[in-house]
Coordinates of C-alpha atoms in Angstrom, one line a residue:
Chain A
X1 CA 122.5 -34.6 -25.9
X2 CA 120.9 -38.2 -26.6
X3 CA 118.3 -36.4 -29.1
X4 CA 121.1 -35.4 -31.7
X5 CA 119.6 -36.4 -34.9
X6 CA 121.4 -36.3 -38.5
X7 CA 119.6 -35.6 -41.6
X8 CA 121.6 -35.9 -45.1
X9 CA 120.5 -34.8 -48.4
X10 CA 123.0 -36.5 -51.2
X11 CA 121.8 -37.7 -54.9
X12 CA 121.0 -41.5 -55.6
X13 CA 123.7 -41.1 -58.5
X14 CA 126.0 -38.8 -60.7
X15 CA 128.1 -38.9 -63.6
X16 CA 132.1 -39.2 -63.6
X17 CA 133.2 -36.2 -62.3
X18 CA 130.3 -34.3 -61.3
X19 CA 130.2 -31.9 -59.0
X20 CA 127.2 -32.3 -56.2
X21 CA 125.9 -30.6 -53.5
X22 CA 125.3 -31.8 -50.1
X23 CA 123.1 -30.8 -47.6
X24 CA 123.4 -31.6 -43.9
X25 CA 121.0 -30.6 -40.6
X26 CA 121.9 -32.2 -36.9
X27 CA 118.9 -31.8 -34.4
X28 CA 121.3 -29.8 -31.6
X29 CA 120.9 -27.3 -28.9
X30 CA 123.9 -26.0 -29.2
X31 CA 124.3 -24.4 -26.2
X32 CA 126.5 -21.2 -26.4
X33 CA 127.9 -21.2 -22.9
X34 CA 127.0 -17.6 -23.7
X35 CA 123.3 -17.8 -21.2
X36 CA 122.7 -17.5 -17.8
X37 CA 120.0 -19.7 -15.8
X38 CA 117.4 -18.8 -13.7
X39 CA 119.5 -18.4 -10.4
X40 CA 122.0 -16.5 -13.5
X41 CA 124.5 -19.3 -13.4
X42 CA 126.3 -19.2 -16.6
X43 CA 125.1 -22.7 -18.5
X44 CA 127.7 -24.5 -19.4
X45 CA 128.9 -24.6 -23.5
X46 CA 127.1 -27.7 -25.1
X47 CA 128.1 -27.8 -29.2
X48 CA 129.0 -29.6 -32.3
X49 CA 132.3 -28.5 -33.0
X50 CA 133.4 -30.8 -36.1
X51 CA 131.6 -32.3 -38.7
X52 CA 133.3 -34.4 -41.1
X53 CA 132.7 -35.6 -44.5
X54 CA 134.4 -38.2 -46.0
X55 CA 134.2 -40.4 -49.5
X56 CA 135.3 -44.1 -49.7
X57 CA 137.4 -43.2 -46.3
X58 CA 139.2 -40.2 -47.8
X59 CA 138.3 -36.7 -46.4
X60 CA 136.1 -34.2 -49.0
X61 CA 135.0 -31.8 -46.7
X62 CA 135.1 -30.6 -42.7
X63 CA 134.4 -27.5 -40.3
X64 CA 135.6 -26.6 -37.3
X65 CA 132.5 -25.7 -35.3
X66 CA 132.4 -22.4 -32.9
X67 CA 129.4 -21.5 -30.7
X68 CA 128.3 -18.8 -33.1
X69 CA 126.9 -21.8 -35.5
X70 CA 122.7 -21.2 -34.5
X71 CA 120.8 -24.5 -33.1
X72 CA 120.2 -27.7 -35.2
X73 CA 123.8 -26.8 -37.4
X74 CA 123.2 -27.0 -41.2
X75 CA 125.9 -27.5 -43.6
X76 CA 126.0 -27.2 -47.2
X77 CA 128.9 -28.0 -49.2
X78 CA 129.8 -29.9 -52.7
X79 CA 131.7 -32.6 -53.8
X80 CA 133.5 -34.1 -57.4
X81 CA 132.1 -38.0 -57.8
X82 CA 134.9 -39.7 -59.8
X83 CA 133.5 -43.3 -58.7
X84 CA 130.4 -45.1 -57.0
X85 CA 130.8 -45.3 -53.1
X86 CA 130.1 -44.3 -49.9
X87 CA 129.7 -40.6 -48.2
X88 CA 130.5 -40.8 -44.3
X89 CA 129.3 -38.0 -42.2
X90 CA 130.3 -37.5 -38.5
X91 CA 129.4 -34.7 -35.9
X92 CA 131.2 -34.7 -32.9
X93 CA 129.3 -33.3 -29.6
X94 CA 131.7 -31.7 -26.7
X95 CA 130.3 -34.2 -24.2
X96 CA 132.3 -36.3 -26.6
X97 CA 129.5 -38.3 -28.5
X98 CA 129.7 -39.0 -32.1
X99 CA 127.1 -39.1 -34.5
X100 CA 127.6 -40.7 -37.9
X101 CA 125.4 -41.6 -40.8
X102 CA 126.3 -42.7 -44.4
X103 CA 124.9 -42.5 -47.9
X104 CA 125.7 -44.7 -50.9
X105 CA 125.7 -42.7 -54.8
X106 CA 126.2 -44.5 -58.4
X107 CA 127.5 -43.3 -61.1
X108 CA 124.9 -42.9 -64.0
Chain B
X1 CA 119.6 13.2 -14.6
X2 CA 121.9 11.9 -17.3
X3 CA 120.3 8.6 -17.4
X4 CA 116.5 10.6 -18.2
X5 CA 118.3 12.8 -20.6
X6 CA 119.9 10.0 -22.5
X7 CA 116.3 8.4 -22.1
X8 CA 114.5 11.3 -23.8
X9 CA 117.1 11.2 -26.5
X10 CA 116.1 7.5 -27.4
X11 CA 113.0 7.8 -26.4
X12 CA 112.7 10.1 -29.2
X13 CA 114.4 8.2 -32.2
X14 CA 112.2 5.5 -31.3
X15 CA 109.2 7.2 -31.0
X16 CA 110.2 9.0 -34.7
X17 CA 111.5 5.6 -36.4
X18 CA 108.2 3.8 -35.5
X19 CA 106.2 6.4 -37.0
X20 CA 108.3 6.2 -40.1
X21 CA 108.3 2.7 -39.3
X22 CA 104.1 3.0 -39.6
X23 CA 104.1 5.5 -41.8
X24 CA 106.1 3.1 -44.6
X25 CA 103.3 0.6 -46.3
X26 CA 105.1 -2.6 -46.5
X27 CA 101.7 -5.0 -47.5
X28 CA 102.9 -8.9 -47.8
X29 CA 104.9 -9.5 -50.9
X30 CA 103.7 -11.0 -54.3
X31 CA 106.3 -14.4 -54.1
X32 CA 104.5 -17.6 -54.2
X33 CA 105.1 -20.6 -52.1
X34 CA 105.7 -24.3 -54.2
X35 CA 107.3 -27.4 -51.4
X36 CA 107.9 -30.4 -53.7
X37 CA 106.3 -29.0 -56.6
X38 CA 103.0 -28.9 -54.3
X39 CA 101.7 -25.1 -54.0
X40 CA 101.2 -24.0 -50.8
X41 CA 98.1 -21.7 -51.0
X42 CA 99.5 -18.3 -49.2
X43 CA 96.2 -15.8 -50.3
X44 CA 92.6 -16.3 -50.8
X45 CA 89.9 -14.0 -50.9
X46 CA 88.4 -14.0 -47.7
X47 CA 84.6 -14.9 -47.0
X48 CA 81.8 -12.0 -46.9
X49 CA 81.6 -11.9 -43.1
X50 CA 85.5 -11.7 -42.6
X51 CA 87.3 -8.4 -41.4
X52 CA 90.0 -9.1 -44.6
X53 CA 89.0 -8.2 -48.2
X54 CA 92.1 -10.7 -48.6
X55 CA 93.9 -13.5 -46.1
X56 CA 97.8 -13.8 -46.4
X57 CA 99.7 -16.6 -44.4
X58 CA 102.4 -15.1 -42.0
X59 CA 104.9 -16.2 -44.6
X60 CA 104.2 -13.6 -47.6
X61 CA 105.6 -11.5 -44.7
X62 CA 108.8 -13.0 -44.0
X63 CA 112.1 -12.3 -45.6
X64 CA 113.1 -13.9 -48.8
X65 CA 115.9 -15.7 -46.8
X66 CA 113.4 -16.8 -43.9
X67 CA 111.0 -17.9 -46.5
X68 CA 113.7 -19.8 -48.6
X69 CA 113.8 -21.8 -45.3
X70 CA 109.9 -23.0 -45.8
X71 CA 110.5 -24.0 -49.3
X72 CA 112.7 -26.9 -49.0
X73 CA 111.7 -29.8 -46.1
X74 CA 115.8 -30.6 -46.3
X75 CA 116.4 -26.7 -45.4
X76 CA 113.3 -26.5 -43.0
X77 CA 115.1 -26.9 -39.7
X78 CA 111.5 -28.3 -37.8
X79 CA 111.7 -31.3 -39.9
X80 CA 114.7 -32.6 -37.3
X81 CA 111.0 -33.1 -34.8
X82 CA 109.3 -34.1 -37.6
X83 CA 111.6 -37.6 -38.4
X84 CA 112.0 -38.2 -34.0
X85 CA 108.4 -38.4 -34.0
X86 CA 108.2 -40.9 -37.1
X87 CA 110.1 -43.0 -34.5
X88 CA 108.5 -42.3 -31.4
X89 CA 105.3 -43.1 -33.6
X90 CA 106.4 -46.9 -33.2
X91 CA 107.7 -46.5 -29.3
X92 CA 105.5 -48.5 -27.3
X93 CA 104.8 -46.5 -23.5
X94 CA 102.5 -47.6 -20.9
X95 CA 100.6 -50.1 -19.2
X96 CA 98.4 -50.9 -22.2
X97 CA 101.7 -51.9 -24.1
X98 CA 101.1 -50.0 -27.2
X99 CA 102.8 -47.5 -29.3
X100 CA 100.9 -45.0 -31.5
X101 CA 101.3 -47.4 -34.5
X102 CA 99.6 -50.3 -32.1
X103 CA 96.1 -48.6 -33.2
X104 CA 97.0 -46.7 -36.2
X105 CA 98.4 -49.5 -38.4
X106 CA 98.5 -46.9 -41.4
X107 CA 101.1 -44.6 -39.4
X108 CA 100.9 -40.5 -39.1
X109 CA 99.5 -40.7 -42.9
X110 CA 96.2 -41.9 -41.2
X111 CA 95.6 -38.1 -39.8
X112 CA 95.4 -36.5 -43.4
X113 CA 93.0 -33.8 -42.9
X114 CA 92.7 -33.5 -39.4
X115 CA 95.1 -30.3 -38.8
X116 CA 92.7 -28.5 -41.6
X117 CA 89.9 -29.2 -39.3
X118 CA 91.1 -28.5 -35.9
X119 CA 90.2 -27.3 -33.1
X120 CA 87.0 -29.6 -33.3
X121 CA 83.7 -30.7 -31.4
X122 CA 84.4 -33.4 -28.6
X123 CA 80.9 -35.0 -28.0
X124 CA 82.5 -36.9 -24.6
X125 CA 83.7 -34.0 -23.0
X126 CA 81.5 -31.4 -24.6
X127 CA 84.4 -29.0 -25.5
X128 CA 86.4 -28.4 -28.4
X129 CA 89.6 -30.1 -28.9
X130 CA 93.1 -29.5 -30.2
X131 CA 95.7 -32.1 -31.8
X132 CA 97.8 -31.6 -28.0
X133 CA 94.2 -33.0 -26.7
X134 CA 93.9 -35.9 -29.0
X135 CA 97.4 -37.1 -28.6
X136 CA 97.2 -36.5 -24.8
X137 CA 93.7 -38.6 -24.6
X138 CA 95.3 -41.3 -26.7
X139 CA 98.4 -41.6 -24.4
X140 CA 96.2 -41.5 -21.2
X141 CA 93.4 -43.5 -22.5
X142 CA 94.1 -45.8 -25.2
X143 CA 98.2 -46.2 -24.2
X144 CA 97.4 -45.8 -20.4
X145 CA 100.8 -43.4 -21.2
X146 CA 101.7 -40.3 -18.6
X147 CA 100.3 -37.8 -21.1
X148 CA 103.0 -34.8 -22.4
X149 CA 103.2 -31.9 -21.6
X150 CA 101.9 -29.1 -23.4
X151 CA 105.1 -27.8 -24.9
X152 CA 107.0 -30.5 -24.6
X153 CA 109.7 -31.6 -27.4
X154 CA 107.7 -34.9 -27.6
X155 CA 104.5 -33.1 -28.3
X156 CA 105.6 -30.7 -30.5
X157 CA 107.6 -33.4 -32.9
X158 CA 104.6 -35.3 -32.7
X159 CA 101.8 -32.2 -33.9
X160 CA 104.4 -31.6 -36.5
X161 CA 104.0 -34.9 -38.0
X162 CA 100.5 -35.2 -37.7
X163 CA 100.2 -31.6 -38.9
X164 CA 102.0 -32.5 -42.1
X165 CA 99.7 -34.9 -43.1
X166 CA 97.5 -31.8 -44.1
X167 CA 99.9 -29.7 -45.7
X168 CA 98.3 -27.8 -48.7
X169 CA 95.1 -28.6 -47.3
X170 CA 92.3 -25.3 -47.1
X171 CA 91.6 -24.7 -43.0
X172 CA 88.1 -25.3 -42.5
X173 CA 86.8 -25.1 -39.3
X174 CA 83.5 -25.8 -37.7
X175 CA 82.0 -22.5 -36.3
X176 CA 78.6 -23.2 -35.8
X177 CA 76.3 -25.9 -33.5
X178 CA 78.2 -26.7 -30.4
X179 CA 81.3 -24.5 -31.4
X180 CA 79.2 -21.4 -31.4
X181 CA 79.6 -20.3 -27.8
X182 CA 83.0 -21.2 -28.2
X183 CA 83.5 -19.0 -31.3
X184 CA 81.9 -16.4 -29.8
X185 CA 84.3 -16.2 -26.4
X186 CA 87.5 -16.5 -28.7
X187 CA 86.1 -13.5 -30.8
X188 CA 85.6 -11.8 -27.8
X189 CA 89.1 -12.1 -26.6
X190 CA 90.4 -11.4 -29.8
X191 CA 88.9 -7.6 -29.5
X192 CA 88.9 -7.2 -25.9
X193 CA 92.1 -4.3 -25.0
X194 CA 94.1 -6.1 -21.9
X195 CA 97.5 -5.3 -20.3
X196 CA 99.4 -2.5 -19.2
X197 CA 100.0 -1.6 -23.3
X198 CA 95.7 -2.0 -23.5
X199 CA 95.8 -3.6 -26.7
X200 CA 93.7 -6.7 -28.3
X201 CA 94.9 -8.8 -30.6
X202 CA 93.0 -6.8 -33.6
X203 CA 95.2 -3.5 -32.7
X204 CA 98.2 -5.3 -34.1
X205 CA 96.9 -8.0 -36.9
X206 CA 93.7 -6.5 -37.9
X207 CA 94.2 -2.4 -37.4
X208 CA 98.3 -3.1 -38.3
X209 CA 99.1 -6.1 -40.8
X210 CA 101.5 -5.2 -43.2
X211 CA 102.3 -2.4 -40.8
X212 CA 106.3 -2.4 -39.0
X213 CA 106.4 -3.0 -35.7
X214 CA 109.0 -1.4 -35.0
X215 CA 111.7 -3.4 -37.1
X216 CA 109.0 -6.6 -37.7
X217 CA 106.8 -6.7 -40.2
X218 CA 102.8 -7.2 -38.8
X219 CA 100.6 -9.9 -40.5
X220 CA 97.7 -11.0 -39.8
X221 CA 98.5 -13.7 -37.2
X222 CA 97.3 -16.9 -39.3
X223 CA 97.9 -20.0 -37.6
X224 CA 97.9 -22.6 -40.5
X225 CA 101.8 -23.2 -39.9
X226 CA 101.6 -24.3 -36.4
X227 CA 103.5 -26.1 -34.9
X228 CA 105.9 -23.7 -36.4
X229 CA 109.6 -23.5 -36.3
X230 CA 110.6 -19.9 -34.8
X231 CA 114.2 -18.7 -35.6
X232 CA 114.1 -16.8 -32.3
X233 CA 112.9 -19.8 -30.7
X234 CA 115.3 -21.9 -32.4
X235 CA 112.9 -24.7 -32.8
X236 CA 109.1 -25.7 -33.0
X237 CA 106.4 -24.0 -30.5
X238 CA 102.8 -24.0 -30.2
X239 CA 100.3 -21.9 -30.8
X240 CA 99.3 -21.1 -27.6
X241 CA 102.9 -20.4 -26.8
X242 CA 102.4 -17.7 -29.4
X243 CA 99.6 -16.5 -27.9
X244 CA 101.4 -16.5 -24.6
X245 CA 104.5 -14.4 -26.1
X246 CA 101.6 -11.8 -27.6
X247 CA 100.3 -11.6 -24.2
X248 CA 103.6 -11.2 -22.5
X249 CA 104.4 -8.3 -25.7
X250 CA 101.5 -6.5 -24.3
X251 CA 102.4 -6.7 -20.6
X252 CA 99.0 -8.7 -20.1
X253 CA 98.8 -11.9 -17.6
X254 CA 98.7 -14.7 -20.4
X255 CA 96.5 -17.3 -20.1
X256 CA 97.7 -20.8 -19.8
X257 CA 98.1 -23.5 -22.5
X258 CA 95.4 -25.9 -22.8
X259 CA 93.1 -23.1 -20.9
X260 CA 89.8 -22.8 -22.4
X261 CA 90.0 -19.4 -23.3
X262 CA 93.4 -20.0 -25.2
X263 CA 91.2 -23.4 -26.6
X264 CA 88.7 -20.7 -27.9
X265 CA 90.7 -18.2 -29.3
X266 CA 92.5 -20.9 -31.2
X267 CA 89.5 -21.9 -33.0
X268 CA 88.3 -18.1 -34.0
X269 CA 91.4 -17.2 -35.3
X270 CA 91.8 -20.4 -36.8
X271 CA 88.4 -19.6 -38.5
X272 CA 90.0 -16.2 -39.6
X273 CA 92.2 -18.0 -41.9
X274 CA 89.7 -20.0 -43.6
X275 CA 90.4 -21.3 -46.5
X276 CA 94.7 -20.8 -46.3
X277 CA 96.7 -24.2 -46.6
X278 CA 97.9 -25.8 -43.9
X279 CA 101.6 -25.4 -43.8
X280 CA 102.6 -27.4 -40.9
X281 CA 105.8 -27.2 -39.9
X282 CA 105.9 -23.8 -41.3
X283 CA 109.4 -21.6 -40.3
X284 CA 108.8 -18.2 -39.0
X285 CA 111.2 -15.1 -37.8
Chain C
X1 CA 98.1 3.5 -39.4
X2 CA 95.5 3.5 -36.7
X3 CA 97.9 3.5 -33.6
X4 CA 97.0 6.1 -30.8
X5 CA 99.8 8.5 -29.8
X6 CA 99.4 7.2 -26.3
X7 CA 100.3 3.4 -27.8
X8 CA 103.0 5.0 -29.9
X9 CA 104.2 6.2 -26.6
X10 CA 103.8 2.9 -24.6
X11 CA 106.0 1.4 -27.4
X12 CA 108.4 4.0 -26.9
X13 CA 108.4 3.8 -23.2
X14 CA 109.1 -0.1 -23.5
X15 CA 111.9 -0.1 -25.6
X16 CA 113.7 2.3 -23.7
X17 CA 113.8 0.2 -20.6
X18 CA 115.0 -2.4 -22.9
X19 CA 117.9 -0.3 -24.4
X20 CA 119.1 0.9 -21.2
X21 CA 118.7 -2.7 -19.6
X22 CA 121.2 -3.3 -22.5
X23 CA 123.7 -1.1 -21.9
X24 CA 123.7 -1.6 -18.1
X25 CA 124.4 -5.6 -18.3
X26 CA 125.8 -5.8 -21.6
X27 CA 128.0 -8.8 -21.7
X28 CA 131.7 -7.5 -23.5
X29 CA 131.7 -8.0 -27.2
X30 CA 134.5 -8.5 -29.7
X31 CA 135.3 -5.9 -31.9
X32 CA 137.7 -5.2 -35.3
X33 CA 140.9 -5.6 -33.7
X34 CA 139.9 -9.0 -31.6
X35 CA 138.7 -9.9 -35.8
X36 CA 141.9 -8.8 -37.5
X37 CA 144.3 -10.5 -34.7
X38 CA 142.3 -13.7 -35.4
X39 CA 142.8 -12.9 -39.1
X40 CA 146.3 -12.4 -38.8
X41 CA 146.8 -15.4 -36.7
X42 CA 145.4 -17.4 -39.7
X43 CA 146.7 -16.5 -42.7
X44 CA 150.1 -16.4 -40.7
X45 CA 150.3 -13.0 -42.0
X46 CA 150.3 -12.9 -45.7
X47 CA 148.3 -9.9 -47.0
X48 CA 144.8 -10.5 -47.8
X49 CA 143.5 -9.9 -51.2
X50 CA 139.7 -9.1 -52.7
X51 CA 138.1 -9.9 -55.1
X52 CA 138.4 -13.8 -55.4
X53 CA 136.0 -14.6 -52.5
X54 CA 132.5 -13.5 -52.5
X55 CA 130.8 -13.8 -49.1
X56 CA 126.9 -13.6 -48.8
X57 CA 124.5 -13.1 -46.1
X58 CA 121.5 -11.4 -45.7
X59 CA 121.4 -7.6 -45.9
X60 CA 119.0 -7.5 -42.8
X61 CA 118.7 -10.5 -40.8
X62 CA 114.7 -11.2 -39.4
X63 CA 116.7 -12.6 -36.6
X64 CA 120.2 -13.0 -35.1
X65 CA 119.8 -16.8 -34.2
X66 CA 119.8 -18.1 -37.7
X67 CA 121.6 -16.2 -40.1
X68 CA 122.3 -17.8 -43.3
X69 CA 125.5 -17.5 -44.3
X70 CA 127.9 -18.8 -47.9
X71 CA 131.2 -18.4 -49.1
X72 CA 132.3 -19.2 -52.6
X73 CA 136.5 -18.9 -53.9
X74 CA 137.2 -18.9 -57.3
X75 CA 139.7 -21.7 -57.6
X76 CA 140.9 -24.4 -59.9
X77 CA 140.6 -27.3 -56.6
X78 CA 143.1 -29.5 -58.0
X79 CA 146.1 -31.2 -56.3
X80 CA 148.2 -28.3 -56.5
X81 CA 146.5 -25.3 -56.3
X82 CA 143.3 -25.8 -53.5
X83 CA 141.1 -23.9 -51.3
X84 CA 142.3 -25.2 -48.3
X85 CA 140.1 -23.6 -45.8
X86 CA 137.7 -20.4 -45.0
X87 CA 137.3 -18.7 -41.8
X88 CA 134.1 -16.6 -40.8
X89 CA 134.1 -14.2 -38.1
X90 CA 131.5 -11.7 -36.4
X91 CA 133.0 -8.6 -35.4
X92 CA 130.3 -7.8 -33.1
X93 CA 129.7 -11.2 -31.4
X94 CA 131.0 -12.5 -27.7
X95 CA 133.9 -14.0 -29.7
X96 CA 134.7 -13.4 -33.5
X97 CA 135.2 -16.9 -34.7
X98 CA 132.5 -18.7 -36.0
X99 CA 133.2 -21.4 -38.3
X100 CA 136.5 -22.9 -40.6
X101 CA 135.3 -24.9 -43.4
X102 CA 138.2 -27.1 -44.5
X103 CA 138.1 -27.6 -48.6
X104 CA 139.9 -30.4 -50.1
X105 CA 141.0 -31.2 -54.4
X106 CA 137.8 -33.9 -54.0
X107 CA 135.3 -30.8 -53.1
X108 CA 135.7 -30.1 -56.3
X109 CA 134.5 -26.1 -55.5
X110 CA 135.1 -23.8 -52.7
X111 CA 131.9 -23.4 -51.7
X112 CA 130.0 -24.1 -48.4
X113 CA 127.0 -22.7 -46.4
X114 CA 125.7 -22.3 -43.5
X115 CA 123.5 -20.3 -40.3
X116 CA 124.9 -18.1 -37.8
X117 CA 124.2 -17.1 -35.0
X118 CA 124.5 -13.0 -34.7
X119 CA 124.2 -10.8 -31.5
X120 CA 123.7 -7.3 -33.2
X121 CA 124.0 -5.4 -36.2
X122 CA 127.8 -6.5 -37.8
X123 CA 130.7 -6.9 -39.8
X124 CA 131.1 -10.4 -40.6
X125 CA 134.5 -11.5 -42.2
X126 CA 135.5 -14.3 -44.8
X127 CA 139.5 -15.3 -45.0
X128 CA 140.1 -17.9 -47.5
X129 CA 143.8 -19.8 -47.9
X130 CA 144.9 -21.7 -50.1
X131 CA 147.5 -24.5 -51.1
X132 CA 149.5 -22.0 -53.1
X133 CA 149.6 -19.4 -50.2
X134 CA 147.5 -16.8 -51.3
X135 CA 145.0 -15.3 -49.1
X136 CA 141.4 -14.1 -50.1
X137 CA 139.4 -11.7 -48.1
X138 CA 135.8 -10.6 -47.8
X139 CA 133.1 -8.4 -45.8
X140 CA 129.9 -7.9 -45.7
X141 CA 128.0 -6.0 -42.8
X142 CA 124.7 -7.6 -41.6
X143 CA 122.1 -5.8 -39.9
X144 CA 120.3 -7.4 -37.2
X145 CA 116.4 -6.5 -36.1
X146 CA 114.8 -6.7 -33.2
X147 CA 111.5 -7.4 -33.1
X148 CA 108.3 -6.1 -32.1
X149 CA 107.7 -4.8 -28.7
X150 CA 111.7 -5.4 -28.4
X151 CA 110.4 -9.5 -28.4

């Protein structure tokens, strides 16, 4: 699906050891493999089944995705700031895209 | 045999739960809507000639959770249209080599107001027009762009964004001059029994609001959210995909999107909800 | 309450066709032992306690495509005693298993929400494990609606 799109909510900054929360939304079908077609062939299973979260490289936070997750997936999750840095998110598709997006936080 | 008994055996707790179903007054609730510290007006008294002492958008309905979902644009799943159409706003298509952007320098922010005021007066082609005209004309005329279709995700992301531009801004539109025959036609429509059910729109929003339908709660089918984000559909669709799904509901022969008579029953119920804030892209059940 | 009987009846008349329809093509569902095997199979066995996990969702769901859905573990999250992950399931779906979320010390709470997708009224389980080896359990059941005119 070339229309995946990833949204991220993080906050500009936080203070040493603060715990924030994170909010994440990927445009997806996700596509059950549960429905039939027209012609009632079974459409074949199209999802997001990971999304990752990591900080400065190191993982924070991940799912493992089942078709039961509704259309356009939305995550929400926290995570303890000890330093500035970098949040990397990744969603990986079954057709074996990945989508990735960052966000940068300071510490007050 | 077994299969009518068991029938007549449903057929009766269904029968009995929608009459407690009717019987329960559930009237909109009392919460109040705020996105971004803005509040979104959700009740106003309605004007003298109105069938409503009061007008309530479709979301003083919902549950708290679906309503949660309208509060927040980071939460509001049709916001994922919303930011593909900021970028297809700049995508430059057709033989005239422009992109939306080419004309309107300003971006979507340009539109502020329109959605409130829609559908309007079209001098050129002496009809009323919706934001799915406009674009299309744009594409076809000014882009010399194959135009989208009706319900397409292009279209929708792109009436979502222009749509926002009016959020929080009171629905007014024009129901007089040239619009009157218009008016008139959707009114009729709205009132006129069809389908193998035999029911107008007015049986369920007007008679019905606040009313269960069987396990849905009733309103009084406001269209200032539209485009809006269905959780049954799983993503953003039109009104006159709405009024299509009505008209399926009732076992009627919907008409067709774009259709005049769907163009003028758009702009009499729109003119029932004179007055509500626009709440584009608002998130229904 | 202006309905007619004879529209009360229509009504009726509709959803019956769509509750037999149901029954008659009805794709197979999972059901409490399908959950508990897959509960089993990821705590490895360890018996499940209450009380230390609370899982929320929606009492009555508008709709069964996007049910929201949050876990929270009471937990220290630090290097040595974690949440390491929660698993949802939906008793009454196609398959149980929804979603794992996987915690780490740098979550800094066992927390995490999200929407579901659920095909009729339900248990839905939460099993939390953690670094230390304890096992957390929690159930809520969710009851889905359908709409008007069965729409």
């Amino acid at each position: 699906m070339a229309t995946a799109k990833p949204r991220v909510k993080v906050p500009k900054s936080a203070s040493a050891g603060e715990v924030i929360t994170i909010k994440t939304l990927i445009s997806h079908n996700m596509e059950s493999g549960q429905r039939k077609d027209k012609e009632g062939n079974a459409i074949p299973r199209n999802i997001i089944n990971k999304f990752e979260c990591f900080f400065n490289g190191t993982p924070v936070f991940s799912c493992d995705i089942d078709p039961a997750i509704s259309a356009n997936p939305y995550f929400e999750f926290t995570a303890k700031v000890m330093e500035a840095g970098t949040f990397r998110f990744v969603w990986t598709d079954d057709d074996g895209k990945v989508y990735d997006t960052e966000k940068k936080i300071a510490l007050d | 045999m077994n299969l009518i008994r068991k029938s007549m055996v449903v057929g009766g707790v269904i029968g009995f739960s929608l009459t407690m179903g009717l019987a329960a007054q559930a009237d909109p609730d009392e919460d109040q809507l705020f996105i971004d510290g803005k509040e979104i007006v959700t009740e106003v008294t309605a004007a003298p000639d109105s069938p409503f002492e009061t007008l309530y958008s479709g979301w003083r309905y919902r549950s708290d959770e679906t309503q949660s979902l309208q509060a927040d644009d980071f939460e509001n799943p049709g916001f994922g249209a919303v930011d593909q159409a900021i970028e297809q706003f700049d995508v430059v298509e057709g033989a005239a080599g422009k992109s939306c952007a080419s004309c309107h320098e300003g971006g979507a922010e340009e539109f502020a107001g329109l959605r409130a005021k829609l559908p309007r007066w079209n001098a050129s082609t002496g009809k009323p027009e919706t934001l799915e005209h406009i674009i299309n004309e744009c594409r076809t005329e000014r882009m010399q762009a194959e135009p989208w279709k009706w319900e397409s995700k292009d279209m929708l992301g792109m009436t979502a964004l222009i749509g926002l531009q009016s959020r929080g801004m009171p629905v007014e539109v024009q129901t007089d001059g040239e619009m009157t025959p218009w008016f008139q036609k959707g009114k009729d429509l709205y009132y006129t029994r069809v389908g193998q059910l035999d029911m107008s729109c007015a049986n369920c929003h007007e008679d019905n609001n606040g009313n269960m339908i069987r396990a849905d709660h009733l309103s009084q089918g406001q269209i200032n959210g539209f485009p809006v984000y269905r959780l049954k559909w799983s993503g953003l669709g039109s009104i006159h995909r709405r009024f299509k799904g009505c008209m399926d509901n009732i076992r009627a022969k919907p008409y067709k999107r774009g259709s005049d008579e769907f163009v003028a029953l758009e702009l009499y119920v729109a003119s029932r909800g004179q007055g509500l804030s626009v709440e584009t892209p608002a998130v229904r059940n | 309450m202006k309905l007619t009987r004879r529209q009360a009846l229509s009504f009726s008349t509709g959803a019956i066709a769509f509750t037999i329809a149901g029954m008659r093509i009805g794709p197979a569902f999972a059901n409490a032992e399908d959950t508990s095997a897959a509960v089993q199979a990821f705590s490895g066995g360890a018996e499940p306690q209450s009380g230390m996990m609370t899982l929320k969702a929606p009492e009555i769901a508008e709709n069964g495509n996007t049910v929201p859905v949050s876990v929270t573990v009471e937990s220290p999250m630090t290097a040595d005693d974690y949440v390491e992950s929660v698993a949802i399931y939906a008793e009454g779906n196609p398959n149980p298993e929804v979603v794992v979320f996987n915690f780490t010390p740098m979550s800094g709470e066992a927390s995490a929400t999200t929407r579901m997708r659920l095909a009729k009224t339900q248990n839905v389980v939460a099993v939390a494990k953690t670094s230390t080896g304890k096992v957390y359990i929690d159930k809520r059941e969710v009851k889905v609606t359908i709409g008007g005119c069965g729409g």
